XYZ file of C-alpha atoms in Angstrom:
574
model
C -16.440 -58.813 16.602
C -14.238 -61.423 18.286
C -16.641 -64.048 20.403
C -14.273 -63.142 23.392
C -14.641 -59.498 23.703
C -14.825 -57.792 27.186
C -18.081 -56.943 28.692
C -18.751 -53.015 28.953
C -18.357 -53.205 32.443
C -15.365 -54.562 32.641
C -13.639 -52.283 30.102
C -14.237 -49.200 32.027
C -14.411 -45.689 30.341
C -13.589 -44.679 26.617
C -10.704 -42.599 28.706
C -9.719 -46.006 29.986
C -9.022 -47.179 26.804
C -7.406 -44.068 25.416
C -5.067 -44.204 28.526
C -3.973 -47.582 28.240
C -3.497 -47.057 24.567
C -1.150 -44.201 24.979
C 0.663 -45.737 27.872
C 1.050 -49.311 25.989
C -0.213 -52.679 27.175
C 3.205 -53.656 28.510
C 3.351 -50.720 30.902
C -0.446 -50.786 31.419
C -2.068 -54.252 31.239
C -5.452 -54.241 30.796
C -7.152 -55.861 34.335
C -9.982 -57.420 32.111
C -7.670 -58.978 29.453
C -9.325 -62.726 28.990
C -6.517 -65.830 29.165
C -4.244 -66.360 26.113
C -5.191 -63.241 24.130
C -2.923 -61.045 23.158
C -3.136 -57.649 24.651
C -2.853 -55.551 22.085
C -5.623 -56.906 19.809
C -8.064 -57.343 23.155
C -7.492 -53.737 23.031
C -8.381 -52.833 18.974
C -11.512 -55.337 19.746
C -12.598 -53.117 22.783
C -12.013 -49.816 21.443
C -14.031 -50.922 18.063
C -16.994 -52.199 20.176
C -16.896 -49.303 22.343
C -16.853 -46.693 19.327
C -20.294 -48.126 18.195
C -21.838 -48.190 21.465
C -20.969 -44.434 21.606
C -22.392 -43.711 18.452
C -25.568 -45.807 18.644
C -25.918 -44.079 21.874
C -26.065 -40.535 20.959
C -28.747 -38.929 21.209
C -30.149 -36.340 18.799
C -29.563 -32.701 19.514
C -31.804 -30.041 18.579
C -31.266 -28.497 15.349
C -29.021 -25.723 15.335
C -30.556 -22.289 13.909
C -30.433 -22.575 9.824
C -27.800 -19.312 8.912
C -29.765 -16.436 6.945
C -29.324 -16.297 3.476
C -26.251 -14.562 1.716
C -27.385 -11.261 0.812
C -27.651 -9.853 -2.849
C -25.797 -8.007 -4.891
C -27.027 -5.775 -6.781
C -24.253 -5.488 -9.362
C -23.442 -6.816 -13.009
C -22.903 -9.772 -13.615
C -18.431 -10.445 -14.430
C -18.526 -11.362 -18.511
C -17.817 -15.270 -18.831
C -14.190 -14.566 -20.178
C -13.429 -12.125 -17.532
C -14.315 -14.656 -15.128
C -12.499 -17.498 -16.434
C -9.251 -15.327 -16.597
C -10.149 -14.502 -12.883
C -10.262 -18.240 -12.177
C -7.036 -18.366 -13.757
C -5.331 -15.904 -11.964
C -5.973 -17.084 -8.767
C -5.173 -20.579 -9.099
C -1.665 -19.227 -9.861
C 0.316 -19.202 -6.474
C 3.877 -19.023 -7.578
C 4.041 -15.397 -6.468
C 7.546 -15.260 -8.324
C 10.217 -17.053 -8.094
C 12.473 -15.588 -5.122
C 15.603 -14.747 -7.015
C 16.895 -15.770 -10.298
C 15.914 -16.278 -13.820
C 12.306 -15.675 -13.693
C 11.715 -17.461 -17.563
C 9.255 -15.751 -20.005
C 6.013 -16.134 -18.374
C 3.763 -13.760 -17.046
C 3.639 -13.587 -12.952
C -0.003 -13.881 -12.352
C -0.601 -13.160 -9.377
C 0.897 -10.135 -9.759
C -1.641 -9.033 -12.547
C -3.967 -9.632 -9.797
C -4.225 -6.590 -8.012
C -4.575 -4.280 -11.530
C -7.332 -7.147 -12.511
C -9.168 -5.776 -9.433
C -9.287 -2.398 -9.881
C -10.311 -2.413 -13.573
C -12.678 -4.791 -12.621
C -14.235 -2.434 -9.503
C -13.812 0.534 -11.923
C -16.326 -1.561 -14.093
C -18.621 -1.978 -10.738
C -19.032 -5.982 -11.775
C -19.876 -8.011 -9.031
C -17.784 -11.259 -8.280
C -18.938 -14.793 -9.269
C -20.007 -16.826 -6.349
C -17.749 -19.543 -6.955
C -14.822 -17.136 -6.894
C -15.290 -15.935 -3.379
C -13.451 -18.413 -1.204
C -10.408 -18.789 -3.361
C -10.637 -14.034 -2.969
C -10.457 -14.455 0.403
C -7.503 -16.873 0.145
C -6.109 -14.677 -1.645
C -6.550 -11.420 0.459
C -6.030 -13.079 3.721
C -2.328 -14.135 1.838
C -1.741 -10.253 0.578
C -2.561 -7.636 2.766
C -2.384 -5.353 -0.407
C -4.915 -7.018 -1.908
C -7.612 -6.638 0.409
C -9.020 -3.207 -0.169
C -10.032 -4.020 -3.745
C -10.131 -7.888 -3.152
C -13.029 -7.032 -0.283
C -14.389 -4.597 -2.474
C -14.882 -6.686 -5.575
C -15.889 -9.507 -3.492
C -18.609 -7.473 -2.197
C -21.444 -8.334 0.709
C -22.003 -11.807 0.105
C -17.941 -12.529 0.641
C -18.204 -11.217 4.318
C -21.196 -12.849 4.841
C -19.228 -16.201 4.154
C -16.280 -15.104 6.386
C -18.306 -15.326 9.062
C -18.285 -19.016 8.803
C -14.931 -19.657 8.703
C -12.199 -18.127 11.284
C -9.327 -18.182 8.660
C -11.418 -15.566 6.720
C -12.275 -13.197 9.855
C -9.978 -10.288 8.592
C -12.490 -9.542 6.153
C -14.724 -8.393 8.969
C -11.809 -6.307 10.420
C -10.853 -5.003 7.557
C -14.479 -3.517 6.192
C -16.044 -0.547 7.560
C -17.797 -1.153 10.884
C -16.722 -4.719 10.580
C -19.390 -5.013 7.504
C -22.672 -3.633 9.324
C -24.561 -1.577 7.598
C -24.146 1.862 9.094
C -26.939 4.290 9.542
C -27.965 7.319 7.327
C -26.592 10.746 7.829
C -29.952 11.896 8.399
C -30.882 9.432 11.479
C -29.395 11.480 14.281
C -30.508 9.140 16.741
C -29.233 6.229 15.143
C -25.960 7.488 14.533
C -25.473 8.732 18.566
C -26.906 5.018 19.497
C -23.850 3.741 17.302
C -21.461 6.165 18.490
C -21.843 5.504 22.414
C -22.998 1.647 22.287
C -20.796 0.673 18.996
C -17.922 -1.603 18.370
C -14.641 0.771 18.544
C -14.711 -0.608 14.272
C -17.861 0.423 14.053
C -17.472 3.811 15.704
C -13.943 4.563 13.676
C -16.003 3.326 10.767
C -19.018 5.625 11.881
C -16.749 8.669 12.315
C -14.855 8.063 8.532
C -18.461 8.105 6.922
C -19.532 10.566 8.195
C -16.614 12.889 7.892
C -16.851 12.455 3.854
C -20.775 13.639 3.681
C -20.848 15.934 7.349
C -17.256 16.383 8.813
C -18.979 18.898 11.801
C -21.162 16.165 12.743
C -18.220 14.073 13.311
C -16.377 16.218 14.948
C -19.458 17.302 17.510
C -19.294 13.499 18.028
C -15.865 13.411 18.271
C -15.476 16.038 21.058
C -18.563 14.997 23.237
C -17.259 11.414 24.016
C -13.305 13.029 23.562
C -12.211 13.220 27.225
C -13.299 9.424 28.031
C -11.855 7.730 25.449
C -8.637 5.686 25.776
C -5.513 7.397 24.318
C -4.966 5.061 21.558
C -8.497 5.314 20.736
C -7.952 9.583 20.619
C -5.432 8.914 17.880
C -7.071 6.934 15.592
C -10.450 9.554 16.110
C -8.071 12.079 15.434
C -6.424 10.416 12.353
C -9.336 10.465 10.438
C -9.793 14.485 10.533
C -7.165 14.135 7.629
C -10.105 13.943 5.256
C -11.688 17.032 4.954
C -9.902 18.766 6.916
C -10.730 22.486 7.466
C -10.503 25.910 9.233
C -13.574 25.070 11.098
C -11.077 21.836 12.702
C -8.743 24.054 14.098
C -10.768 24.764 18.009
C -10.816 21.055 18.373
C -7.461 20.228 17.390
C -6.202 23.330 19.392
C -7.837 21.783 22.186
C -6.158 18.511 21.300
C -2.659 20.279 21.472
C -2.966 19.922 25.234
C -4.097 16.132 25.195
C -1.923 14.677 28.340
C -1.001 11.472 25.272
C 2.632 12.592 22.986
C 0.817 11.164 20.140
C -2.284 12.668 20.143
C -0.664 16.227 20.635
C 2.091 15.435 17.671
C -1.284 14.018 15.294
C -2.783 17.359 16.175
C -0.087 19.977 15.232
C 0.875 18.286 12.107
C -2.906 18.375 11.276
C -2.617 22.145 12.461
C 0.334 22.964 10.442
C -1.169 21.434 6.997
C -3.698 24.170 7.588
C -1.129 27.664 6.390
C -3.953 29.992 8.363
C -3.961 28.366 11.774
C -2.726 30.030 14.486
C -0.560 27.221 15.316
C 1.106 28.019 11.738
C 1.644 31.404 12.535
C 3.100 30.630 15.382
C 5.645 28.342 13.871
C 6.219 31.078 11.035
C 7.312 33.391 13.596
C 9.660 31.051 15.702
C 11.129 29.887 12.273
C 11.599 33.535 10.815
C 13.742 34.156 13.637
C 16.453 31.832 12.827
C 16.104 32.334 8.733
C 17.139 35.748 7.669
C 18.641 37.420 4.502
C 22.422 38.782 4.843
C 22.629 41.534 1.814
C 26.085 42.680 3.616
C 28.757 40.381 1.213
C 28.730 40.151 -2.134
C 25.380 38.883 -2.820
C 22.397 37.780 -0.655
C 23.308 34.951 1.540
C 20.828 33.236 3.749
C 21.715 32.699 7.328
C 20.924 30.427 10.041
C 20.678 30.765 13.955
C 19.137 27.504 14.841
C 17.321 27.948 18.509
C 19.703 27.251 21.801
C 16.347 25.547 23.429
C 12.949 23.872 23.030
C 10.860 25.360 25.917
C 7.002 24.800 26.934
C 5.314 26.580 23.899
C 7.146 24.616 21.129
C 6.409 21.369 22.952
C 2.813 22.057 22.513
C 2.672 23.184 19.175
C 3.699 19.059 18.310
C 7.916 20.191 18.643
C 9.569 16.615 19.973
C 12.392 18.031 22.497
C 14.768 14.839 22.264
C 15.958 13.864 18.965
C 17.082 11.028 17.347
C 20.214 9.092 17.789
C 22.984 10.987 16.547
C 21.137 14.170 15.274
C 22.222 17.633 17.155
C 19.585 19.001 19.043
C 19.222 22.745 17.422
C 19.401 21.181 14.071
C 16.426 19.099 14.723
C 14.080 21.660 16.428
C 14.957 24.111 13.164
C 13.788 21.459 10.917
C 10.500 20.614 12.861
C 9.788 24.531 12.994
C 10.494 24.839 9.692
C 8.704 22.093 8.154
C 5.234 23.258 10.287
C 5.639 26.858 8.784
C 3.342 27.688 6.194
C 5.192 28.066 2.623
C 4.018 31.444 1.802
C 6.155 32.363 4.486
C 9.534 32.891 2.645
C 9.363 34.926 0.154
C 8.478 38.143 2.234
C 11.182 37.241 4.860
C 13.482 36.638 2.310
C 13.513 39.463 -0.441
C 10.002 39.155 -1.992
C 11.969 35.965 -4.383
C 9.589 32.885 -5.439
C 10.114 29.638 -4.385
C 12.769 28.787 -7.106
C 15.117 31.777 -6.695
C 15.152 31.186 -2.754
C 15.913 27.760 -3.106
C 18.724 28.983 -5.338
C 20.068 31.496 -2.976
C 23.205 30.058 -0.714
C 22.978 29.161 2.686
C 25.791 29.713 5.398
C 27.591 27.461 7.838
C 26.603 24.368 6.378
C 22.454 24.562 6.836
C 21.354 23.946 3.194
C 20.673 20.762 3.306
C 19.366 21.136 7.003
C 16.861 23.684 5.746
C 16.119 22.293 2.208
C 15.409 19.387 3.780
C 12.822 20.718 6.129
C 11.457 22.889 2.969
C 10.777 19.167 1.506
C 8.556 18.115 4.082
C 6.671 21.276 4.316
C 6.369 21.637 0.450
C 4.792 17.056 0.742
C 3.057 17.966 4.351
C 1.160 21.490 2.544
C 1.024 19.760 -1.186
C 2.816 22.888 -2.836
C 3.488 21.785 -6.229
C 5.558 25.327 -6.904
C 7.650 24.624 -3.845
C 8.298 20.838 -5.314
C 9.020 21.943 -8.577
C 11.731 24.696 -7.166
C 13.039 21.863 -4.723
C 13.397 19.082 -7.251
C 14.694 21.094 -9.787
C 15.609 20.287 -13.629
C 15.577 16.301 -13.920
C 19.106 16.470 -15.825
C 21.149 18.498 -12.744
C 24.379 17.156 -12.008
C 23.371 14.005 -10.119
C 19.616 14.887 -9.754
C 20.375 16.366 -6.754
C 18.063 19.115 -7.249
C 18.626 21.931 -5.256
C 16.994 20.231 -2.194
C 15.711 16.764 -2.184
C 18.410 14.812 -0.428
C 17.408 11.856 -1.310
C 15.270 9.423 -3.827
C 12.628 8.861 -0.642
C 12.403 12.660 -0.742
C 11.948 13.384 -4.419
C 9.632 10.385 -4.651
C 7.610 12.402 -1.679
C 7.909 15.770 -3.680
C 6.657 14.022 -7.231
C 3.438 12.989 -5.422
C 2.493 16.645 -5.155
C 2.390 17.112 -9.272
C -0.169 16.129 -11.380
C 0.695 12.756 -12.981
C 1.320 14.227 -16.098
C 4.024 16.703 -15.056
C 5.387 13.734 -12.636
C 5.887 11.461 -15.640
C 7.697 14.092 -17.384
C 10.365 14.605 -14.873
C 11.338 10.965 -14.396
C 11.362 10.295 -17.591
C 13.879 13.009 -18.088
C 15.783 11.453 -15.183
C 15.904 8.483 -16.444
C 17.330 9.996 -20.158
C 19.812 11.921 -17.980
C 20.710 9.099 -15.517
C 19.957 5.934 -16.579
C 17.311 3.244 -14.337
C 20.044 2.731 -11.609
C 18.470 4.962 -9.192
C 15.397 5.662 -10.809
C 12.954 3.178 -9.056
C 11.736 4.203 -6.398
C 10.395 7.524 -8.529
C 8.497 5.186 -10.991
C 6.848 4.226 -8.410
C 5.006 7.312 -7.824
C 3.955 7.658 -11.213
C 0.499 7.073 -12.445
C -0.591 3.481 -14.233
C -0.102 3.124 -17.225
C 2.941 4.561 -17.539
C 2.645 7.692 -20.150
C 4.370 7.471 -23.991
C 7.393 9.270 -23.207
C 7.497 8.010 -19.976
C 7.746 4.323 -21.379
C 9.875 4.669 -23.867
C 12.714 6.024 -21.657
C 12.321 3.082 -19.604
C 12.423 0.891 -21.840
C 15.183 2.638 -23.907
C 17.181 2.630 -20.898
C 16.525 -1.112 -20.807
C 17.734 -1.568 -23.986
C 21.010 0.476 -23.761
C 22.058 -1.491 -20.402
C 21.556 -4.665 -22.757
C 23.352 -3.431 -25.518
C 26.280 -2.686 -23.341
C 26.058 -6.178 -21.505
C 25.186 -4.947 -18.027
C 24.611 -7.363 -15.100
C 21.257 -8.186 -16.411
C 19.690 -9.123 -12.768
C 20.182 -5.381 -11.632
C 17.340 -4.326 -13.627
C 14.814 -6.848 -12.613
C 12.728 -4.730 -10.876
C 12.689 -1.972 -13.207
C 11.441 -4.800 -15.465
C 9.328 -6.127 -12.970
C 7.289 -2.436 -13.058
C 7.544 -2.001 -16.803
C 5.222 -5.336 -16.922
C 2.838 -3.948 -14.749
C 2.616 -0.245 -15.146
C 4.033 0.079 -19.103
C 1.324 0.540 -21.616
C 0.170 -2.718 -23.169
C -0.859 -1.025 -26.975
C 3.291 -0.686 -26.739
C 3.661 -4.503 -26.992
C 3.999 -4.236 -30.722
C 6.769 -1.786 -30.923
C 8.971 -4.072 -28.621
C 8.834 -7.152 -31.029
C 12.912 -6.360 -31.937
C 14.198 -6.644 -28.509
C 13.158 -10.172 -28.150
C 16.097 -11.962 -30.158
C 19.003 -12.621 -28.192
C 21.784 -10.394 -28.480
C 25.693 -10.916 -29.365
C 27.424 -10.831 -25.654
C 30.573 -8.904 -25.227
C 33.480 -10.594 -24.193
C 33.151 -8.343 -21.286
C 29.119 -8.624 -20.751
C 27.991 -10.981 -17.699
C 27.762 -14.837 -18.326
C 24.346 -15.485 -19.863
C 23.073 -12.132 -20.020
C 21.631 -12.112 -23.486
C 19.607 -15.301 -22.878
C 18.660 -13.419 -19.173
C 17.372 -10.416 -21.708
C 16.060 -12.209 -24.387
C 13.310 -13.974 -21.898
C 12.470 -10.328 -20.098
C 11.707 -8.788 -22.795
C 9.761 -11.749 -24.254
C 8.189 -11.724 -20.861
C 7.419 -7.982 -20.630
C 6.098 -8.585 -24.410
C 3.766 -11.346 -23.326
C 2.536 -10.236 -20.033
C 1.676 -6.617 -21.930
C -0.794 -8.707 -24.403
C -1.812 -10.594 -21.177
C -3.002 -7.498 -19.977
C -4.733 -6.006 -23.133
C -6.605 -8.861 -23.198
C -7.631 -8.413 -19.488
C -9.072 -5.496 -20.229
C -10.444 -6.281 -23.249
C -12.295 -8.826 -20.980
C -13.536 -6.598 -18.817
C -14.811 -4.054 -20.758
C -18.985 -4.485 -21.885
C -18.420 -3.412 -25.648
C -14.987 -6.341 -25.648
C -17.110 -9.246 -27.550
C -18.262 -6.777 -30.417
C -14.990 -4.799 -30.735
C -12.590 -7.069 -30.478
C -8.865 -6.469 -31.897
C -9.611 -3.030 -32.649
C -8.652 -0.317 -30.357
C -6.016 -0.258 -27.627
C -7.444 -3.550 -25.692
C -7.000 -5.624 -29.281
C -4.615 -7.759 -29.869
C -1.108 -5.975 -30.862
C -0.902 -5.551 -34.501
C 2.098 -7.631 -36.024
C 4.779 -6.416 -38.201
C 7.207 -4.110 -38.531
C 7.635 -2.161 -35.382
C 7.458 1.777 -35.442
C 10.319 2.896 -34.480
C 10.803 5.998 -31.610
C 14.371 6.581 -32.285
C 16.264 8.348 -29.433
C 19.428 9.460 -31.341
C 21.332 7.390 -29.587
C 22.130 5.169 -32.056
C 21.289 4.463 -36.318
C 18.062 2.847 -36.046
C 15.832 1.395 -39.393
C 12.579 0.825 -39.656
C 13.014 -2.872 -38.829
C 16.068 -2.770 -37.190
C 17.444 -3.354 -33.652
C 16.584 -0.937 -30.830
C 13.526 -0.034 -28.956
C 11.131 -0.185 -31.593
């Protein structure tokens, strides 16, 4: 230290000399600055000797309380290959590329959520090194955290709580990752439900409603006329699961609630339920403005939408004003519609099924007012025979179907079939149609995508390649078929991964574009059979034999879809 150094009295404060530091010495000259030195380095000299007087000087605190330990967990142990893939997959953070070529390698982190759930379906527990860079991951992708949290198990909120950038964890698990109490402790349960956290108490209240829904409810409607509105609506919300007959005095109750939203939660609960009186209710207002005219030629239906909304509908969850640019009548028919139970129809219209109402015409311009509202009720009631009437055959004229007017609506109307029976339709779109419109209704269908179900994908694939379509239009059809196509149908793809002859009329570059998705849907679909090969306990002893081996090489089978001469070896989707 410089021999000429300020005394400690002179300097002044440690707030002296950050002051005079951020002001400057020429606007703020120190007063104890000795003769001849600069100020500047009197200033580093001072500010050194007073940083070790302030840490010789401090004094010991008392030691802080030690955390407890990280709780255990009970589960298997990950196999070593399975972990070192999971190592792999989340140190990959390109998340894509944003546009363009994408090249031929698999997206990891994509592969990341269908990692999780076969690893959860195992029940392995996470390695304890894994758990930061999990929540990194989670608190990045809200879609990951269900089965992110859920693989990462106890010990990964325990961590959170040491670090604020991983506090959504806590949010995000039940009762903000206390332990709740057992059914069976009454007294522990009502201590929870008065005195809890509100994510403890919706957490509470969701448990409970899976083993004892009328012990939630009795919870529910004791503490029901103190709690804030917004808390009412999420209580209310989770009566969707296991919802009964035995709901229907509370939510009829609810129907008065002085919040919009509350009342609207509680007569679409009402409605899913076809023997409420709230449903009858709406049967009866809706039967009044659907009728069956015999008096032409054939039977016609006919619409008299109502000329008001008055008290009684407004209670029973009908929303008076309507949206910008819809008419008024036409949007209280739908709402009345859509709330009537199903079974409805076909004794106010002729004793027909579902399929030969939908078929029968409707005047003035209300089919697709009414067909519409039939959609909703057919999602809102889970009717597969009303879906299957409103979708109608996969190859009509446009896939219009007699009543979904729209993709978002026969997306909505798929969910309600078994995932066999949804598979079958869209792939028999897709035959008829072609991919253009066709994903959004992939998306609906179960993982891994079924046989026939794959191959018109990626048939459909292959034809817009052969014809030199704009290859970019189909990348996220592509995108899905690496996620969701089977991976034992690697093998049969091994044809479609030369490049093709362009057309002088085909997009610039296309066949290259091709060439590298399909090596990339080829690659990624071995990337996944070895992820579950991974995963699975028997993987070490049977490995390359079964579905999770390692694609068998040679020549392809072939699937042949008549649309073109294919050999055993030849070109096509093999």
């Amino acid at each position: 230290m410089n021999g000429s150094a300020p005394s400690p009295d002179a300097v002044g404060g440690w707030e002296d000399l950050v002051t005079t530091a951020l002001l400057g010495t020429d606007r703020r000259p120190p007063g104890w600055l000795a003769p001849g030195r600069p100020a500047p380095v009197a200033l580093l000299d001072a500010a050194a000797e007073a940083t070790v007087r302030r840490r010789a000087g401090l004094r010991p605190a008392p030691a802080g309380r030690r955390p407890e330990r990280a709780p255990e967990d009970p589960r298997p142990a990950l196999p070593t290959a399975a972990a070192g893939r999971l190592a792999a997959l989340l140190a990959d953070r390109s998340g894509g590329t944003g546009g363009g070529r994408r090249g031929s390698s698999p997206d990891l982190m994509e592969l990341l959520p269908q990692w999780l759930a076969a690893a959860n379906g195992h029940g392995y527990a996470a390695p304890a090194q894994a758990l930061p860079a999990l929540l990194d991951a989670a608190r990045g992708r809200t879609d990951l955290r269900p089965a992110a949290l859920a693989f990462a198990g106890p010990r990964a909120l325990w961590l959170a709580r040491f670090n604020p950038d991983w506090r959504f964890a806590l949010r995000s698990a039940p009762g903000g990752g206390a332990a709740l109490p057992d059914s069976g402790d009454a007294e522990a349960i009502r201590r929870l439900w008065e005195e809890g956290l509100f994510a403890e108490r919706v957490a509470l209240l969701g448990a409970l409603r899976a083993k004892a829904p009328g012990l939630a409810r009795e919870l529910l409607a004791g503490t029901w006329p103190t709690e804030r509105a917004e808390d009412r609506l999420m209580f209310l919300d989770s009566l969707r699961s296991g919802l009964s007959a035995a709901d229907e005095p509370f939510l009829e109750k609810a129907l008065g609630d002085r919040s919009r939203n509350v009342r609207a939660t509680a007569a679409e609960l009402l409605s899913a339920l076809p023997g409420s009186a709230l449903a009858a209710r709406m049967a009866v207002r809706a039967t009044a403005c659907v009728a069956l005219d015999r008096s032409g030629d054939g039977p016609v239906i006919v619409v008299e939408a109502p000329h008001e909304c008055d008290s009684g509908m407004e209670r029973d969850g009908v929303v008076a004003t309507p949206p910008a640019g819809r008419g008024e009548r036409s949007w209280w028919l739908g709402q009345l519609v859509e709330a009537t139970p199903l079974g409805t129809w076909p004794g106010r219209l002729g004793g027909r099924d579902a399929r030969e109402i939908v078929a029968l015409p409707v005047t003035d311009g209300w089919q697709g007012e009414l067909h519409a509202a039939w959609c909703r009720a057919a999602v809102r009631q889970r009717d597969a025979r009303w879906s299957r009437a409103l979708l109608g055959a996969p190859s009509a004229p446009e896939a219009g179907g007699p009543g979904a007017v729209s993709l978002a609506e026969r997306a909505k109307l798929l969910a309600t079939l078994d995932p066999a029976e949804r598979a079958e339709w869209v792939a028999g779109f897709i035959a008829t149609h072609g991919l253009s419109e066709a994903f959004q209704l992939l998306g609906v269908c179960a993982v891994p995508w079924s046989a026939p179900l794959g191959r018109a994908v990626v048939d459909a694939l292959n034809i817009a390649r052969d014809a030199g379509s704009y290859p970019w239009s189909f990348s996220g059809v592509m995108g899905l078929a690496e996620r969701c196509l089977d991976p034992a149908e690697a093998a049969r793809l091994q044809s479609l991964l030369a490049i093709p002859d362009e057309h002088e009329d085909a997009a610039p570059g296309a066949g290259g574009y091709w060439a590298e998705a399909f090596q990339r849907l080829v690659t990624t679909l071995r990337l996944r059979a070895a992820m579950a090969e991974e995963l699975s306990p028997a993987g070490a002893s049977d490995s390359g034999r079964g579905r999770g081996g390692p694609p068998v090489r040679g020549c392809p089978y072939v699937f042949g879809q008549g649309r073109r001469p294919v050999g055993s070896c030849g070109r096509g989707w093999g």
